[in-house]
Tab-separated table of C-alpha atoms in Angstrom:
chain	number	residue	atom	x	y	z
A	1	MET	CA	15.450	-21.923	-14.656
A	2	ASP	CA	18.972	-24.010	-14.365
A	3	THR	CA	21.333	-20.924	-15.181
A	4	ILE	CA	21.200	-17.422	-13.884
A	5	ARG	CA	23.170	-15.121	-15.264
A	6	VAL	CA	25.941	-13.413	-12.399
A	7	MET	CA	27.252	-10.040	-13.473
A	8	GLU	CA	30.341	-8.598	-11.705
A	9	ILE	CA	29.847	-4.755	-11.689
A	10	LYS	CA	32.154	-2.618	-10.318
A	11	LYS	CA	32.416	0.639	-9.232
A	12	SER	CA	32.456	4.150	-11.425
A	13	VAL	CA	35.974	6.256	-10.349
A	14	PHE	CA	34.426	8.948	-11.480
A	15	ASP	CA	32.351	11.446	-9.569
A	16	ASP	CA	29.323	12.823	-11.343
A	17	ASN	CA	26.890	10.343	-10.177
A	18	ASP	CA	24.283	12.436	-10.260
A	19	GLN	CA	24.857	13.701	-14.150
A	20	ARG	CA	25.562	10.005	-14.856
A	21	ALA	CA	22.218	9.104	-13.110
A	22	ALA	CA	20.081	11.701	-15.120
A	23	MET	CA	21.865	10.341	-17.825
A	24	LEU	CA	20.063	7.129	-17.924
A	25	ARG	CA	17.039	8.249	-16.050
A	26	ASN	CA	17.051	9.815	-19.441
A	27	GLU	CA	18.019	6.895	-22.021
A	28	LEU	CA	15.029	4.301	-20.126
A	29	GLN	CA	12.421	7.241	-21.058
A	30	GLU	CA	13.400	7.208	-24.995
A	31	GLN	CA	13.488	3.510	-24.133
A	32	GLY	CA	10.149	3.919	-22.883
A	33	VAL	CA	11.502	1.710	-19.602
A	34	PHE	CA	10.096	2.442	-16.040
A	35	LEU	CA	12.923	1.762	-14.054
A	36	LEU	CA	12.159	1.066	-10.424
A	37	ASN	CA	14.770	1.421	-7.199
A	38	LEU	CA	13.185	-1.477	-4.275
A	39	MET	CA	15.268	-0.629	-1.353
A	40	SER	CA	15.047	-2.119	2.599
A	41	SER	CA	16.780	-3.774	5.278
A	42	PRO	CA	17.732	-7.288	4.624
A	43	GLY	CA	15.065	-9.722	5.031
A	44	SER	CA	12.211	-6.548	4.787
A	45	GLY	CA	10.393	-9.206	2.523
A	46	LYS	CA	10.751	-7.391	-1.300
A	47	THR	CA	11.894	-10.470	-3.211
A	48	THR	CA	9.171	-11.610	-2.149
A	49	CYS	CA	6.410	-8.516	-2.240
A	50	LEU	CA	8.540	-9.074	-5.118
A	51	ALA	CA	7.313	-11.997	-6.937
A	52	LYS	CA	4.163	-11.360	-6.405
A	53	THR	CA	3.986	-8.366	-7.953
A	54	VAL	CA	5.299	-10.070	-11.295
A	55	GLU	CA	3.406	-12.866	-10.797
A	56	SER	CA	0.721	-9.714	-11.209
A	57	LEU	CA	1.510	-7.199	-13.260
A	58	HIS	CA	3.663	-9.895	-15.805
A	59	GLY	CA	0.968	-10.664	-18.522
A	60	SER	CA	-0.084	-6.702	-19.103
A	61	MET	CA	3.618	-5.506	-19.488
A	62	GLY	CA	7.293	-7.098	-19.941
A	63	ILE	CA	8.935	-6.949	-16.705
A	64	GLY	CA	13.162	-7.218	-15.599
A	65	VAL	CA	14.142	-8.110	-12.206
A	66	MET	CA	18.120	-6.886	-11.303
A	67	GLU	CA	19.093	-8.906	-8.461
A	68	ALA	CA	21.665	-6.713	-6.785
A	69	ASP	CA	23.179	-8.767	-3.370
A	70	ILE	CA	27.249	-9.397	-1.994
A	71	ASP	CA	26.378	-12.481	-3.139
A	72	SER	CA	23.873	-15.962	-3.685
A	73	ASP	CA	21.491	-15.656	-6.501
A	74	VAL	CA	18.833	-17.634	-4.318
A	75	ASP	CA	16.705	-14.499	-5.131
A	76	ALA	CA	17.578	-14.035	-8.730
A	77	ARG	CA	16.281	-17.773	-8.804
A	78	THR	CA	12.826	-17.528	-6.668
A	79	ILE	CA	12.372	-14.333	-9.060
A	80	GLY	CA	12.529	-16.027	-12.022
A	81	GLU	CA	10.435	-18.395	-11.161
A	82	VAL	CA	7.859	-15.639	-11.837
A	83	GLY	CA	8.564	-15.714	-14.679
A	84	ALA	CA	10.057	-11.732	-15.283
A	85	LYS	CA	13.561	-11.422	-17.124
A	86	VAL	CA	16.312	-11.581	-14.551
A	87	ILE	CA	19.532	-10.956	-13.954
A	88	GLN	CA	21.761	-11.105	-10.822
A	89	LEU	CA	24.399	-8.262	-10.234
A	90	HIS	CA	27.073	-8.704	-7.789
A	91	THR	CA	28.669	-5.913	-5.887
A	92	GLY	CA	32.019	-7.262	-4.610
A	93	GLY	CA	30.772	-5.693	-1.484
A	94	MET	CA	29.696	-2.895	-2.038
A	95	CYS	CA	26.921	-1.811	-0.105
A	96	HIS	CA	24.791	-0.051	-2.134
A	97	LEU	CA	24.678	0.986	-6.893
A	98	ASP	CA	25.556	3.890	-7.559
A	99	ALA	CA	23.724	4.731	-11.456
A	100	SER	CA	27.422	3.612	-13.051
A	101	MET	CA	26.503	-0.209	-11.748
A	102	THR	CA	22.832	0.440	-12.934
A	103	ARG	CA	23.662	0.622	-16.312
A	104	GLN	CA	26.296	-2.295	-16.004
A	105	GLY	CA	23.575	-3.493	-14.732
A	106	VAL	CA	20.129	-2.545	-17.063
A	107	GLU	CA	22.783	-3.265	-20.760
A	108	GLY	CA	23.198	-7.070	-18.731
A	109	LEU	CA	20.119	-7.234	-18.521
A	110	GLY	CA	18.950	-5.703	-21.849
A	111	THR	CA	16.031	-3.207	-22.194
A	112	LYS	CA	14.104	-5.021	-25.190
A	113	ASP	CA	10.606	-5.617	-25.466
A	114	LEU	CA	10.846	-4.498	-21.213
A	115	ASP	CA	8.457	-1.948	-19.999
A	116	LEU	CA	9.513	-1.869	-16.277
A	117	ILE	CA	12.527	-3.128	-14.897
A	118	VAL	CA	13.232	-3.117	-11.113
A	119	LEU	CA	16.786	-3.040	-9.586
A	120	GLU	CA	16.702	-4.878	-6.404
A	121	ASN	CA	18.955	-2.689	-4.503
A	122	ILE	CA	21.263	-4.356	-1.725
A	123	GLY	CA	19.479	-4.985	2.383
A	124	ASN	CA	20.387	-1.851	3.572
A	125	LEU	CA	18.802	1.113	4.657
A	126	ILE	CA	21.506	3.684	4.960
A	127	CYS	CA	23.898	3.717	1.883
A	128	PRO	CA	21.147	3.421	-0.881
A	129	ALA	CA	19.094	7.094	-0.160
A	130	ASP	CA	22.833	8.430	-1.141
A	131	PHE	CA	22.610	7.379	-4.509
A	132	ASP	CA	20.931	8.076	-7.303
A	133	THR	CA	20.651	5.486	-9.353
A	134	GLY	CA	19.180	6.960	-12.918
A	135	ALA	CA	15.567	4.640	-11.497
A	136	SER	CA	11.814	6.609	-12.341
A	137	LYS	CA	10.832	6.320	-9.092
A	138	ASN	CA	12.573	5.219	-5.822
A	139	ALA	CA	10.135	2.526	-3.844
A	140	MET	CA	11.463	0.989	0.272
A	141	ILE	CA	9.907	-1.076	2.147
A	142	LEU	CA	9.107	-1.527	5.802
A	143	SER	CA	8.626	-4.676	7.228
A	144	VAL	CA	5.768	-4.883	10.309
A	145	PRO	CA	8.743	-6.889	12.094
A	146	GLU	CA	10.999	-4.721	12.114
A	147	GLY	CA	9.341	-1.541	14.351
A	148	ASP	CA	7.939	1.498	13.835
A	149	ASP	CA	10.391	3.538	15.177
A	150	LYS	CA	12.477	3.205	11.705
A	151	PRO	CA	12.086	6.218	10.272
A	152	LEU	CA	13.545	7.871	13.570
A	153	LYS	CA	16.391	6.524	12.937
A	154	TYR	CA	16.472	6.230	9.524
A	155	PRO	CA	15.870	9.337	7.899
A	156	GLY	CA	17.333	9.528	5.463
A	157	MET	CA	15.551	6.199	3.052
A	158	PHE	CA	12.432	7.686	4.211
A	159	SER	CA	12.815	10.995	3.084
A	160	MET	CA	14.166	10.203	-0.620
A	161	ALA	CA	11.301	7.365	-1.340
A	162	ASP	CA	8.894	7.562	-3.735
A	163	VAL	CA	6.662	5.487	-2.197
A	164	LEU	CA	6.827	2.985	0.985
A	165	ILE	CA	5.460	-1.099	0.933
A	166	ILE	CA	4.902	-2.024	4.335
A	167	SER	CA	5.144	-5.158	3.924
A	168	LYS	CA	4.092	-7.971	6.462
A	169	MET	CA	0.629	-6.885	7.373
A	170	ASP	CA	-0.564	-10.526	8.526
A	171	THR	CA	2.016	-10.456	11.417
A	172	LEU	CA	1.089	-6.943	12.840
A	173	GLY	CA	-0.623	-9.311	15.896
A	174	VAL	CA	2.147	-11.126	17.004
A	175	PHE	CA	4.735	-7.389	16.878
A	176	ASP	CA	3.735	-4.034	18.887
A	177	PHE	CA	3.564	-2.420	15.308
A	178	ASP	CA	1.553	1.182	15.509
A	179	LEU	CA	0.983	1.688	11.890
A	180	ASP	CA	-0.821	4.983	12.300
A	181	ALA	CA	3.234	6.493	13.910
A	182	VAL	CA	4.097	4.634	11.113
A	183	LYS	CA	2.552	7.177	9.054
A	184	GLU	CA	2.814	10.247	11.356
A	185	ARG	CA	6.395	9.668	10.974
A	186	VAL	CA	6.710	9.256	7.565
A	187	ARG	CA	4.846	11.626	6.231
A	188	ALA	CA	6.865	14.691	8.695
A	189	LEU	CA	9.830	13.285	7.166
A	190	ASN	CA	7.991	12.913	3.039
A	191	PRO	CA	4.410	14.675	3.401
A	192	ASN	CA	4.728	13.891	-1.255
A	193	ILE	CA	5.091	10.192	-0.645
A	194	SER	CA	2.819	6.936	-0.766
A	195	ILE	CA	1.846	4.577	1.009
A	196	PHE	CA	1.264	0.850	0.507
A	197	PRO	CA	0.499	-1.322	4.110
A	198	LEU	CA	0.625	-5.363	2.362
A	199	SER	CA	0.707	-8.929	2.996
A	200	ALA	CA	2.733	-10.359	0.187
A	201	LYS	CA	1.521	-13.677	1.905
A	202	THR	CA	-1.972	-13.462	2.389
A	203	GLY	CA	-2.564	-10.661	-0.752
A	204	GLU	CA	-3.946	-7.778	1.618
A	205	GLY	CA	-2.772	-4.545	-0.033
A	206	MET	CA	-1.541	-5.975	-3.322
A	207	GLU	CA	-3.758	-4.836	-5.862
A	208	ALA	CA	-3.525	-1.043	-4.874
A	209	TRP	CA	0.323	-1.460	-4.737
A	210	THR	CA	0.133	-3.096	-8.167
A	211	GLN	CA	-2.396	-0.411	-9.579
A	212	TRP	CA	-0.221	2.027	-8.475
A	213	LEU	CA	2.289	0.728	-9.581
A	214	GLN	CA	1.242	0.035	-13.482
A	215	LYS	CA	-0.422	3.489	-13.721
A	216	GLU	CA	3.689	4.863	-13.106
A	217	VAL	CA	4.728	2.212	-15.753
A	218	ALA	CA	1.807	4.369	-18.497
A	219	GLU	CA	2.342	7.739	-17.423
A	220	TRP	CA	6.295	7.306	-17.300
A	221	LYS	CA	5.571	5.900	-21.595
A	222	LYS	CA	3.726	8.695	-22.285
A	223	GLY	CA	6.800	10.816	-21.164
A	224	ALA	CA	8.620	9.018	-23.979
A	225	THR	CA	9.954	10.759	-26.841
A	226	HIS	CA	10.583	7.063	-28.987
A	227	ALA	CA	8.532	4.982	-26.948
B	1	MET	CA	15.942	9.223	32.474
B	2	ASP	CA	15.344	12.473	31.954
B	3	THR	CA	18.407	13.884	29.884
B	4	ILE	CA	20.053	11.257	27.345
B	5	ARG	CA	23.750	12.505	27.016
B	6	VAL	CA	24.215	12.641	22.783
B	7	MET	CA	27.460	13.038	21.202
B	8	GLU	CA	28.217	13.996	17.342
B	9	ILE	CA	30.788	11.893	16.441
B	10	LYS	CA	32.702	12.248	13.536
B	11	LYS	CA	34.697	9.950	11.383
B	12	SER	CA	38.549	10.194	11.508
B	13	VAL	CA	40.568	12.523	8.189
B	14	PHE	CA	43.447	8.721	8.978
B	15	ASP	CA	43.462	5.679	7.165
B	16	ASP	CA	45.277	3.442	10.433
B	17	ASN	CA	41.977	1.471	10.879
B	18	ASP	CA	43.436	-1.493	12.381
B	19	GLN	CA	45.712	-0.310	14.649
B	20	ARG	CA	44.071	2.752	15.631
B	21	ALA	CA	41.284	-0.423	16.449
B	22	ALA	CA	44.080	-2.341	18.559
B	23	MET	CA	45.380	0.491	20.907
B	24	LEU	CA	41.834	1.086	22.416
B	25	ARG	CA	41.402	-3.053	22.342
B	26	ASN	CA	45.017	-2.595	24.187
B	27	GLU	CA	43.938	0.416	26.559
B	28	LEU	CA	40.418	-0.791	27.931
B	29	GLN	CA	42.244	-4.098	28.660
B	30	GLU	CA	44.352	-2.663	30.697
B	31	GLN	CA	41.880	-0.973	32.099
B	32	GLY	CA	39.915	-4.131	32.920
B	33	VAL	CA	36.802	-3.337	30.293
B	34	PHE	CA	35.865	-5.446	27.772
B	35	LEU	CA	33.728	-4.068	24.759
B	36	LEU	CA	30.826	-5.580	23.235
B	37	ASN	CA	29.821	-4.470	18.765
B	38	LEU	CA	26.926	-5.897	18.147
B	39	MET	CA	25.544	-5.708	14.731
B	40	SER	CA	22.565	-6.674	12.939
B	41	SER	CA	20.176	-5.128	10.522
B	42	PRO	CA	17.957	-2.332	11.685
B	43	GLY	CA	15.091	-4.111	13.554
B	44	SER	CA	16.438	-7.177	14.404
B	45	GLY	CA	15.968	-6.504	18.065
B	46	LYS	CA	19.658	-5.685	19.056
B	47	THR	CA	18.014	-2.627	21.932
B	48	THR	CA	15.320	-5.491	23.449
B	49	CYS	CA	17.733	-8.487	23.281
B	50	LEU	CA	20.555	-5.470	25.040
B	51	ALA	CA	18.282	-4.425	27.886
B	52	LYS	CA	17.569	-7.435	28.628
B	53	THR	CA	20.496	-8.368	29.135
B	54	VAL	CA	21.275	-5.258	30.665
B	55	GLU	CA	18.491	-6.478	33.431
B	56	SER	CA	20.205	-9.956	33.494
B	57	LEU	CA	23.659	-8.343	34.249
B	58	HIS	CA	23.275	-5.495	36.449
B	59	GLY	CA	23.571	-6.883	39.620
B	60	SER	CA	26.721	-8.313	38.667
B	61	MET	CA	29.011	-5.542	36.961
B	62	GLY	CA	29.096	-2.438	35.786
B	63	ILE	CA	27.681	-2.356	32.548
B	64	GLY	CA	27.950	0.815	30.096
B	65	VAL	CA	25.846	1.345	26.963
B	66	MET	CA	26.558	3.292	23.480
B	67	GLU	CA	24.564	3.366	21.040
B	68	ALA	CA	25.436	4.761	17.885
B	69	ASP	CA	22.415	5.267	15.281
B	70	ILE	CA	22.424	7.640	12.370
B	71	ASP	CA	19.365	10.081	14.470
B	72	SER	CA	16.894	9.805	17.464
B	73	ASP	CA	17.890	8.547	20.716
B	74	VAL	CA	15.087	6.564	21.170
B	75	ASP	CA	17.310	3.269	21.827
B	76	ALA	CA	19.083	5.256	24.527
B	77	ARG	CA	16.501	5.832	26.599
B	78	THR	CA	15.073	2.803	26.238
B	79	ILE	CA	18.571	0.969	27.499
B	80	GLY	CA	18.452	3.783	30.365
B	81	GLU	CA	15.804	3.086	32.002
B	82	VAL	CA	17.413	-0.488	32.852
B	83	GLY	CA	20.627	0.293	34.601
B	84	ALA	CA	23.629	0.774	32.581
B	85	LYS	CA	25.139	4.703	32.141
B	86	VAL	CA	24.031	5.308	28.186
B	87	ILE	CA	25.354	7.534	25.930
B	88	GLN	CA	24.255	8.344	22.578
B	89	LEU	CA	26.149	9.167	19.475
B	90	HIS	CA	24.983	9.918	16.467
B	91	THR	CA	27.350	9.632	13.286
B	92	GLY	CA	25.980	12.043	11.056
B	93	GLY	CA	24.678	9.783	8.338
B	94	MET	CA	27.729	7.219	8.378
B	95	CYS	CA	26.298	3.778	7.955
B	96	HIS	CA	28.835	2.583	10.439
B	97	LEU	CA	32.031	3.133	13.339
B	98	ASP	CA	35.229	3.033	13.625
B	99	ALA	CA	38.376	2.275	16.039
B	100	SER	CA	38.379	6.094	15.648
B	101	MET	CA	34.463	7.226	16.386
B	102	THR	CA	34.632	4.312	18.819
B	103	ARG	CA	37.034	6.003	20.948
B	104	GLN	CA	35.584	8.905	20.568
B	105	GLY	CA	32.288	7.354	22.338
B	106	VAL	CA	33.829	6.072	25.055
B	107	GLU	CA	35.766	8.594	26.039
B	108	GLY	CA	32.212	10.699	25.861
B	109	LEU	CA	30.736	8.124	28.316
B	110	GLY	CA	33.738	7.272	30.356
B	111	THR	CA	35.210	3.773	31.552
B	112	LYS	CA	35.007	4.271	35.218
B	113	ASP	CA	33.396	2.072	37.459
B	114	LEU	CA	32.700	0.294	33.951
B	115	ASP	CA	33.560	-3.659	33.690
B	116	LEU	CA	31.211	-3.908	30.280
B	117	ILE	CA	30.289	-1.194	27.205
B	118	VAL	CA	28.333	-2.320	24.966
B	119	LEU	CA	28.433	-0.575	21.589
B	120	GLU	CA	25.458	-0.825	19.410
B	121	ASN	CA	26.268	-0.296	15.847
B	122	ILE	CA	24.317	1.597	13.511
B	123	GLY	CA	21.171	-1.419	11.890
B	124	ASN	CA	23.377	-2.312	8.914
B	125	LEU	CA	24.363	-5.604	7.580
B	126	ILE	CA	27.544	-4.549	5.384
B	127	CYS	CA	29.552	-1.865	6.651
B	128	PRO	CA	30.072	-2.459	10.111
B	129	ALA	CA	32.120	-5.977	8.667
B	130	ASP	CA	34.508	-3.754	7.780
B	131	PHE	CA	35.596	-1.809	10.272
B	132	ASP	CA	37.418	-2.751	13.630
B	133	THR	CA	35.753	-0.871	15.813
B	134	GLY	CA	39.101	-1.537	18.717
B	135	ALA	CA	35.924	-4.186	20.677
B	136	SER	CA	37.380	-7.033	22.433
B	137	LYS	CA	34.735	-9.260	21.111
B	138	ASN	CA	32.293	-8.845	17.471
B	139	ALA	CA	28.722	-10.123	18.031
B	140	MET	CA	25.551	-9.769	15.483
B	141	ILE	CA	22.196	-10.760	15.560
B	142	LEU	CA	20.146	-12.178	12.923
B	143	SER	CA	15.847	-12.248	14.040
B	144	VAL	CA	14.050	-15.273	12.835
B	145	PRO	CA	11.343	-12.868	10.559
B	146	GLU	CA	14.539	-11.647	8.637
B	147	GLY	CA	14.444	-15.004	7.019
B	148	ASP	CA	17.480	-18.325	6.994
B	149	ASP	CA	19.189	-17.528	3.693
B	150	LYS	CA	20.810	-14.053	4.791
B	151	PRO	CA	24.324	-16.205	5.337
B	152	LEU	CA	24.616	-16.506	1.880
B	153	LYS	CA	23.373	-13.016	1.069
B	154	TYR	CA	26.010	-10.698	3.477
B	155	PRO	CA	28.738	-13.621	4.018
B	156	GLY	CA	30.641	-10.974	5.082
B	157	MET	CA	29.348	-10.097	8.890
B	158	PHE	CA	28.876	-14.077	9.456
B	159	SER	CA	32.576	-14.406	8.800
B	160	MET	CA	33.833	-12.468	11.194
B	161	ALA	CA	31.173	-12.605	14.064
B	162	ASP	CA	32.750	-14.378	17.601
B	163	VAL	CA	29.210	-15.262	18.774
B	164	LEU	CA	25.502	-15.112	16.537
B	165	ILE	CA	22.224	-14.754	17.970
B	166	ILE	CA	19.325	-15.846	16.226
B	167	SER	CA	16.846	-13.265	18.138
B	168	LYS	CA	12.555	-13.573	17.502
B	169	MET	CA	12.601	-17.329	17.865
B	170	ASP	CA	9.067	-16.761	19.917
B	171	THR	CA	7.729	-16.057	16.044
B	172	LEU	CA	9.148	-19.362	14.072
B	173	GLY	CA	5.893	-20.359	14.018
B	174	VAL	CA	5.073	-17.833	12.069
B	175	PHE	CA	7.895	-17.582	9.959
B	176	ASP	CA	9.332	-20.201	7.166
B	177	PHE	CA	13.112	-20.234	9.065
B	178	ASP	CA	15.140	-23.471	9.484
B	179	LEU	CA	17.238	-22.899	12.165
B	180	ASP	CA	19.449	-26.175	10.484
B	181	ALA	CA	19.778	-24.554	7.574
B	182	VAL	CA	21.391	-21.314	9.082
B	183	LYS	CA	23.945	-23.270	11.128
B	184	GLU	CA	24.880	-25.115	8.816
B	185	ARG	CA	25.397	-22.136	6.792
B	186	VAL	CA	27.419	-20.089	8.722
B	187	ARG	CA	29.538	-22.718	10.339
B	188	ALA	CA	30.472	-23.045	6.567
B	189	LEU	CA	31.722	-19.398	6.645
B	190	ASN	CA	32.970	-19.433	10.481
B	191	PRO	CA	33.339	-23.140	11.829
B	192	ASN	CA	34.525	-21.779	15.126
B	193	ILE	CA	31.467	-18.959	16.179
B	194	SER	CA	28.943	-19.036	18.536
B	195	ILE	CA	25.546	-19.527	18.354
B	196	PHE	CA	22.947	-19.096	20.344
B	197	PRO	CA	18.909	-19.024	19.881
B	198	LEU	CA	17.469	-16.174	21.754
B	199	SER	CA	13.703	-14.879	22.633
B	200	ALA	CA	13.559	-11.513	24.592
B	201	LYS	CA	10.478	-11.430	24.879
B	202	THR	CA	9.489	-15.164	26.370
B	203	GLY	CA	12.969	-15.285	28.063
B	204	GLU	CA	13.913	-18.595	26.150
B	205	GLY	CA	18.061	-18.614	25.783
B	206	MET	CA	18.421	-15.828	27.794
B	207	GLU	CA	20.790	-17.514	30.124
B	208	ALA	CA	22.743	-19.251	27.645
B	209	TRP	CA	23.780	-16.003	26.053
B	210	THR	CA	24.665	-13.674	29.311
B	211	GLN	CA	26.331	-16.808	31.252
B	212	TRP	CA	28.928	-16.477	27.633
B	213	LEU	CA	29.381	-12.385	28.552
B	214	GLN	CA	29.654	-13.423	31.789
B	215	LYS	CA	33.090	-15.657	31.155
B	216	GLU	CA	34.220	-13.829	28.848
B	217	VAL	CA	33.656	-10.339	30.584
B	218	ALA	CA	35.306	-12.338	33.324
B	219	GLU	CA	38.676	-13.939	31.156
B	220	TRP	CA	39.348	-10.206	29.283
B	221	LYS	CA	39.647	-8.797	33.414
B	222	LYS	CA	41.775	-11.219	34.042
B	223	GLY	CA	43.894	-10.478	30.810
B	224	ALA	CA	44.162	-7.174	32.638
B	225	THR	CA	46.885	-5.454	34.086
B	226	HIS	CA	46.033	-3.103	35.679
B	227	ALA	CA	42.471	-4.536	36.340
């Protein structure tokens, strides 16, 4: 990984984000590509969790990653080293990605030979929840050090996510974090959410999460017109 | 602390945020009130750090706290218990506060007998950096678990802050966090920033931070017309 491709993406001037998201989702399904939108606070361990996920799955499927950041290419370098096709997206200060920005990223990355594309969204627990990116599923991470009160304070993202990863579980002894309380608070907002507590560092819980993802990708591809 | 006053604040329909911020700052200086805008990611320990700061300073000055959140009043309850006058601000989903929203909060809280008001801004490392709230000084917190790469990825807030608190220093042994690298990365963006590594849990480093804040409040009041 010597050169990371960096792409400046721009906000759409159009207002029909939901329609654009649905179009992108349909096109990706026709191509048999599952798009996972991965959201969280800054520093929740998105990149580390994603690197371990790619390591675990890249023998069984083609994986692409779009690393969205305000600046830098540190995450893209990390992900590039573990075997995913990667592109770095710079949002010019924007605090989230919309469907049009996601499409620019997908076109920049290219979908050839890919089964799964992960959009590592901007580290932000608020704004990304308001914008459909065109993803097949929406995942979010809450890390143990962030605290168990986050579902109460940021209900939007916890309500719209299909899956919640609770990361840095190896630090549970260091922080005052009530896992059962978190599950209860999240399920009060979103009864159907799948929840995976894990530690990318120790590997604890990683298998249940990657199995869920593998199953979702396989089901998505079954629905593909030209897969 | 039985009843927490909760106030719904709304975004201004006007575009002149900088002018409104300057007006609020001038009015507060005339009243001898220092306004600290405290920003960070969700879960960096803003409320815990603030509670310890209030405990340490509330014998020497009148302190008010405005807790801004998307939802809930958990932080306001915590702060109310340690001796500050407190109001909970709900932003109706907005990811930051502007000067007009801050003014609504200040008027709701009231400035009588207060020397210091702390605005605990929405947990967000991006959007709040773009809006002058009218604060006397801007502070931000980066917690050790978030990682030492954050100044590279979110340069905006690290560039505009007057002071950086590095929190949860008691967890330094648990995470791969290079304190010297952080200081170097932050000072490359913002050479004049004051940096205070501390742990609200153990008390390590708290005194240097509260002394800085005490000095800033005293200097601000010296500049006050009617202080």
